[in-house]
PDB file of C-alpha atoms in Angstrom:
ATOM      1  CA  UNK G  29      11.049  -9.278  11.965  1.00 55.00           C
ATOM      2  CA  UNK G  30       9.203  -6.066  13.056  1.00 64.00           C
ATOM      3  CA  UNK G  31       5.651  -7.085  14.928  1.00 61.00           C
ATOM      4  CA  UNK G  32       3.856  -3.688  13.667  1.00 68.00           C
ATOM      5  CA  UNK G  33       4.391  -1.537  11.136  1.00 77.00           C
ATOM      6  CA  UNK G  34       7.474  -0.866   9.495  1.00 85.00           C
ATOM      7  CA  UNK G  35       7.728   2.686   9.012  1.00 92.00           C
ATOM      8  CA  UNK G  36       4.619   5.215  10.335  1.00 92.00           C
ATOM      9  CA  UNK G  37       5.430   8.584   9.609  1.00 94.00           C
ATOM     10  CA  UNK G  38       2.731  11.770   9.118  1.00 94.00           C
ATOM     11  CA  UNK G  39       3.231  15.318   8.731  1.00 96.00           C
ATOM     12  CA  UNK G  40       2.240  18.970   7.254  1.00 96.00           C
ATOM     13  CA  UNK G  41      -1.117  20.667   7.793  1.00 95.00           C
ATOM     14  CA  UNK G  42      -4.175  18.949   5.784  1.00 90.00           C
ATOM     15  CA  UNK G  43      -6.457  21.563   7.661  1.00 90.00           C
ATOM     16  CA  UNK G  44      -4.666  24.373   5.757  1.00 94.00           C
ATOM     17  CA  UNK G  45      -3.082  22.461   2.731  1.00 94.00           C
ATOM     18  CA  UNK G  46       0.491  22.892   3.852  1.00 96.00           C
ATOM     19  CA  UNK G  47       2.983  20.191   2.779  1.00 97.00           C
ATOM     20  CA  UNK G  48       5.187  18.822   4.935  1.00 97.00           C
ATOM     21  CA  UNK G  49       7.358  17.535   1.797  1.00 97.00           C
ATOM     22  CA  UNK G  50       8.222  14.214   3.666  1.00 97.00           C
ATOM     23  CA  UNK G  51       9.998  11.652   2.275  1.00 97.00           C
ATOM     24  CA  UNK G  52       9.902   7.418   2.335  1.00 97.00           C
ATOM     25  CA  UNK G  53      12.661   6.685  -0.040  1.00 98.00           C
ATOM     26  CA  UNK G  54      14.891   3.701  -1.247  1.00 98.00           C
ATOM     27  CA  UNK G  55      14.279   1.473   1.982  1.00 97.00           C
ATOM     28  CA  UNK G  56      13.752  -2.469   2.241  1.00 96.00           C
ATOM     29  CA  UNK G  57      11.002  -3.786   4.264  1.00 93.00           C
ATOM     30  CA  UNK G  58      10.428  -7.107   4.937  1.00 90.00           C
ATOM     31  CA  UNK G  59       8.416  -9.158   7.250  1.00 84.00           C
ATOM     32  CA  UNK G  60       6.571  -7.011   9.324  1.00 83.00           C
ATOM     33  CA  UNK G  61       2.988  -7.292  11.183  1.00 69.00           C
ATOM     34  CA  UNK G  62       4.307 -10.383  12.986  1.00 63.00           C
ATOM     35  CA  UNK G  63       2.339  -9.413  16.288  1.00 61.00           C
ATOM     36  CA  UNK G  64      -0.653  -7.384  15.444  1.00 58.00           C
ATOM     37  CA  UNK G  65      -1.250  -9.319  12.531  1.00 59.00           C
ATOM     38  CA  UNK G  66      -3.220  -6.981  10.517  1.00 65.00           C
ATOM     39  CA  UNK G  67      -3.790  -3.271   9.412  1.00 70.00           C
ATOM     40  CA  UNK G  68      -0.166  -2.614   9.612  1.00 78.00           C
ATOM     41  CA  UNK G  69       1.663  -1.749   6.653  1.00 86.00           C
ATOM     42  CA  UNK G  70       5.119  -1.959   5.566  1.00 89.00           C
ATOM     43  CA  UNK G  71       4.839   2.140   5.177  1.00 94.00           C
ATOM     44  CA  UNK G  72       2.096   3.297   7.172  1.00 93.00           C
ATOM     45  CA  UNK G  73       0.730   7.511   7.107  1.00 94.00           C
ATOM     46  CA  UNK G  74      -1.723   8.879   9.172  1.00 91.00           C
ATOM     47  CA  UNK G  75      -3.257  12.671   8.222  1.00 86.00           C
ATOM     48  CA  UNK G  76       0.138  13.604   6.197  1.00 90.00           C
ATOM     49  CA  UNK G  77       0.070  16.585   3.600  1.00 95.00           C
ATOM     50  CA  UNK G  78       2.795  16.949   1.270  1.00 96.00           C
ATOM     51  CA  UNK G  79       4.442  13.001   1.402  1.00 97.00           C
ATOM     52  CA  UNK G  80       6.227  11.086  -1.565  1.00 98.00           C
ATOM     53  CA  UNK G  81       6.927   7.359  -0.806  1.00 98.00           C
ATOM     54  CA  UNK G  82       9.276   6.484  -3.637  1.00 98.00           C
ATOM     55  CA  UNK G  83      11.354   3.313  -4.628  1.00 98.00           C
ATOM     56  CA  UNK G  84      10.774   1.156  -1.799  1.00 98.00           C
ATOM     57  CA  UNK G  85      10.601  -2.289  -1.923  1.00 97.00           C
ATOM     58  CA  UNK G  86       8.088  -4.896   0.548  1.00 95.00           C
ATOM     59  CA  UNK G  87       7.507  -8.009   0.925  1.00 91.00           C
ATOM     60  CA  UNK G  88       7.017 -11.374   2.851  1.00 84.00           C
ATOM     61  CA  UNK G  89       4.020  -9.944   4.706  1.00 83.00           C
ATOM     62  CA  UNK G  90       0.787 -10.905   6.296  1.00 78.00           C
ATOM     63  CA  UNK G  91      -0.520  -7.378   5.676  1.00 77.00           C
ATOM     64  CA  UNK G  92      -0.717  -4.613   3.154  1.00 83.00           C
ATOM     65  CA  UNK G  93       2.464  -2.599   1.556  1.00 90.00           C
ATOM     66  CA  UNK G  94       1.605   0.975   1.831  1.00 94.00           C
ATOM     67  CA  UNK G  95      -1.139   2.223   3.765  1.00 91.00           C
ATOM     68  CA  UNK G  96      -2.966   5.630   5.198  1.00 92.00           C
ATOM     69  CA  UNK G  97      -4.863   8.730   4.185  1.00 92.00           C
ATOM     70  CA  UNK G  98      -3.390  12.072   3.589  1.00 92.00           C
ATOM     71  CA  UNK G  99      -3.412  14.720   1.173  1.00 94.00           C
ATOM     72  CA  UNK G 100      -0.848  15.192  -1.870  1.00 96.00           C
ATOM     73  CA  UNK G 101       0.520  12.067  -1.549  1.00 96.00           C
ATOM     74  CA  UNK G 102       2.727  10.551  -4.118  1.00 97.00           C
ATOM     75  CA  UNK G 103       3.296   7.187  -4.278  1.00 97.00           C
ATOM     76  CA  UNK G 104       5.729   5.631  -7.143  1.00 98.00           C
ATOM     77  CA  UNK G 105       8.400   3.448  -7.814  1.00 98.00           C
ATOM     78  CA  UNK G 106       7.727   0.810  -5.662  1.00 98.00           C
ATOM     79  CA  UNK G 107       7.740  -2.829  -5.705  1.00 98.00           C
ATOM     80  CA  UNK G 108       5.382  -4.453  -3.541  1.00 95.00           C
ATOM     81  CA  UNK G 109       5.075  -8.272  -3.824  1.00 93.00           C
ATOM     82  CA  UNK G 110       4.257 -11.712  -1.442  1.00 87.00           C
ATOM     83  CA  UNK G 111       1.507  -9.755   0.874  1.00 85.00           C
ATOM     84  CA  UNK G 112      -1.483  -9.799   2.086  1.00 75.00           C
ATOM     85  CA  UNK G 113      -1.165 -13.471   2.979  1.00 72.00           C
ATOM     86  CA  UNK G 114      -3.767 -13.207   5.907  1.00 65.00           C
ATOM     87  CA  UNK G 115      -5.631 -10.423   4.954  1.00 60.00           C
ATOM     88  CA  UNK G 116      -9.234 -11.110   3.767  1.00 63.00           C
ATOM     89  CA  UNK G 117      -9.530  -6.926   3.339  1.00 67.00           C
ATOM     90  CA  UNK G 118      -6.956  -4.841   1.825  1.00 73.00           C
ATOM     91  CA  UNK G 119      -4.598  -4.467  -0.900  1.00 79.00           C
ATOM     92  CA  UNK G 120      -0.844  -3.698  -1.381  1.00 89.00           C
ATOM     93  CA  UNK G 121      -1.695  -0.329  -1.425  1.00 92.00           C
ATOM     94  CA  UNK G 122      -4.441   0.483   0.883  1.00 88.00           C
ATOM     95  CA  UNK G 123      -5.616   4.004   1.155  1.00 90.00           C
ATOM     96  CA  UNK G 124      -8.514   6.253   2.572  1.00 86.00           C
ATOM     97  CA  UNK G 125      -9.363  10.166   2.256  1.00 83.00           C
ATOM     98  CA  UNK G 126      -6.519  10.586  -0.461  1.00 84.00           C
ATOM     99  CA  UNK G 127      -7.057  13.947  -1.924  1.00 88.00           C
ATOM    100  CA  UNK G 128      -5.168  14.902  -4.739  1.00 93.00           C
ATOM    101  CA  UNK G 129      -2.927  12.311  -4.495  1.00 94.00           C
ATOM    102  CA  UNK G 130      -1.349   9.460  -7.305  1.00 96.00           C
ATOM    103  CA  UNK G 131      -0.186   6.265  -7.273  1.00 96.00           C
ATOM    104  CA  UNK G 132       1.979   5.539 -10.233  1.00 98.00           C
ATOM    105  CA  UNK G 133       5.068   3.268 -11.826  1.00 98.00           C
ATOM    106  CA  UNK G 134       4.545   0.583  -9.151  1.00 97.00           C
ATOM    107  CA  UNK G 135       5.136  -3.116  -9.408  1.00 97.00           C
ATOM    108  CA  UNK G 136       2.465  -4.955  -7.949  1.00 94.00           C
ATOM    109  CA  UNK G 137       3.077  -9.187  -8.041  1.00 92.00           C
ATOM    110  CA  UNK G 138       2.267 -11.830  -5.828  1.00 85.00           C
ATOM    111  CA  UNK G 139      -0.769 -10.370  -3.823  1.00 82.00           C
ATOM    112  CA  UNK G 140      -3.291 -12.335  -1.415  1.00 75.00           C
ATOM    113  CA  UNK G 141      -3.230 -16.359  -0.933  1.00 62.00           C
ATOM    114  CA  UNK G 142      -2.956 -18.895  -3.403  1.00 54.00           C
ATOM    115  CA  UNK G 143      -3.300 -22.671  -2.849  1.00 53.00           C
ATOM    116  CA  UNK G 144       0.060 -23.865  -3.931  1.00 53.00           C
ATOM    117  CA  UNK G 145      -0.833 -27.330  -4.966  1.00 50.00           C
ATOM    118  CA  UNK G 146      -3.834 -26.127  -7.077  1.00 48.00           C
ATOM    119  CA  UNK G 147      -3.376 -22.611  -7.467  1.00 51.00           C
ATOM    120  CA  UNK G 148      -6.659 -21.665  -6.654  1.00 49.00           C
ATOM    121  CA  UNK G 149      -7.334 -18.012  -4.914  1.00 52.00           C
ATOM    122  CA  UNK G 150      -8.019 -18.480  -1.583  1.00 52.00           C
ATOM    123  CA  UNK G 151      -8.992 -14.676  -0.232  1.00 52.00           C
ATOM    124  CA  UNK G 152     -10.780 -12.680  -3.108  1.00 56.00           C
ATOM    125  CA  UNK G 153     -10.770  -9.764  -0.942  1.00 63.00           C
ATOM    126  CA  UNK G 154      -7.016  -8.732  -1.552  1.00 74.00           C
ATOM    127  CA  UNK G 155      -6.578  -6.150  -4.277  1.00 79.00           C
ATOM    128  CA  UNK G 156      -3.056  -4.685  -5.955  1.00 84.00           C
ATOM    129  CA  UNK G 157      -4.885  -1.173  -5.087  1.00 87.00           C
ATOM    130  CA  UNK G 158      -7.961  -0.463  -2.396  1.00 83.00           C
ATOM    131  CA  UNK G 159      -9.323   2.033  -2.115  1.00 83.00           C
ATOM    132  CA  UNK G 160     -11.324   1.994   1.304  1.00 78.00           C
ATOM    133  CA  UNK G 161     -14.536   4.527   1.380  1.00 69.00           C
ATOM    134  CA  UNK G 162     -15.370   6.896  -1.171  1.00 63.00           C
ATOM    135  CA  UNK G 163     -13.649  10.343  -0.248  1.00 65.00           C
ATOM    136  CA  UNK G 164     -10.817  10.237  -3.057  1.00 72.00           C
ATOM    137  CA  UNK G 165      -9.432  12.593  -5.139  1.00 83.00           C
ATOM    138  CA  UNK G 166      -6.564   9.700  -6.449  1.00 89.00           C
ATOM    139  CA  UNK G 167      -5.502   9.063  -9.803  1.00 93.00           C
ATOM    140  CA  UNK G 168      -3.944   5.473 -10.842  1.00 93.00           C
ATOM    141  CA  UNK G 169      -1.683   5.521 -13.699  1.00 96.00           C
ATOM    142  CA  UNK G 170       1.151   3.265 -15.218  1.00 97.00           C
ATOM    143  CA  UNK G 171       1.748   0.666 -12.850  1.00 96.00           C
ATOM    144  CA  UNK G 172       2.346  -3.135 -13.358  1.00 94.00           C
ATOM    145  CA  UNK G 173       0.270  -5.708 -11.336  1.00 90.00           C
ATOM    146  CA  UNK G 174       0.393  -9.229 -11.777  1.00 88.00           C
ATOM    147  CA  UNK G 175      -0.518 -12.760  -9.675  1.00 79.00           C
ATOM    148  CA  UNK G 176      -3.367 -11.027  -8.365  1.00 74.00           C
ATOM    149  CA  UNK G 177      -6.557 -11.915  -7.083  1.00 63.00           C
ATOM    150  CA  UNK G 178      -7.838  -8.516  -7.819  1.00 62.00           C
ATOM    151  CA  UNK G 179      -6.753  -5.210  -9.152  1.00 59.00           C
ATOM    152  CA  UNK G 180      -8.582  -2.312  -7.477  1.00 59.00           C
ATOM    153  CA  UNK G 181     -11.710  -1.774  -5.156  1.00 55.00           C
ATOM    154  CA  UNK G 182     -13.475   1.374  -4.831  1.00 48.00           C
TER     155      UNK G 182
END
């Protein structure tokens, strides 16, 4: 049980488009944002250039997946399911100022709250992708997402 984020990791020059060629790969997260509650992802990046979060799997959250802004970041091969529980705001993948970047091949299931005994959405704010502000340069391709309240918000 980790009471902020799981993982917060930045890197490489955005100023001067230098990648840091980080990496966020193969790791299990689970059951994070205990204590702060919200904004705190599972995989959190701050300002990174050059970062590829790959096959990582999340869940049993309160809050979103994969979140931050950077430039050239890759995100793929993850599966991100049961978040965003308490979040009225967000997404599984929740990003801001993402230039050139992708997300692509992720599994996105069981996103947001649903009333169990009538399976009614309770927070329509949750999306499988959000994308907060409009300063993106982010292309979306070839991922799954399913039990969702939402798919994407620009």
């Amino acid at each position: 049980s980790i009471g902020k984020s799981g993982i917060e990791i930045s890197g490489g020059d955005e100023i001067n488009l230098i990648r840091a060629n980080n990496l966020v790969y193969n790791n299990l997260i689970t059951d994070w944002s205990n204590v702060r509650g919200v904004m705190e992802s599972a995989i959190k990046f701050d300002g990174s250039c050059g970062l590829l979060i790959s096959n990582n799997e999340m869940h049993s959250s309160v809050d979103w997946g994969i979140g931050g802004s950077g430039t050239y970041v890759t995100i793929e091969y993850n599966y991100l399911h049961d978040l965003a529980t308490f979040e009225g705001d967000g997404g599984a993948i929740h990003v801001t100022d993402c230039f050139g970047s992708v997300i692509r091949y992720n599994l996105v299931d069981n996103i947001g709250y649903w009333e169990k005994d009538t399976k009614q959405v309770d927070n329509v704010g949750v999306n499988a992708v959000n994308i907060d502000f409009d300063f993106c340069d982010l292309a979306i391709y070839g991922n799954i997402f399913k039990s969702l309240t939402t798919i994407y918000l620009l």
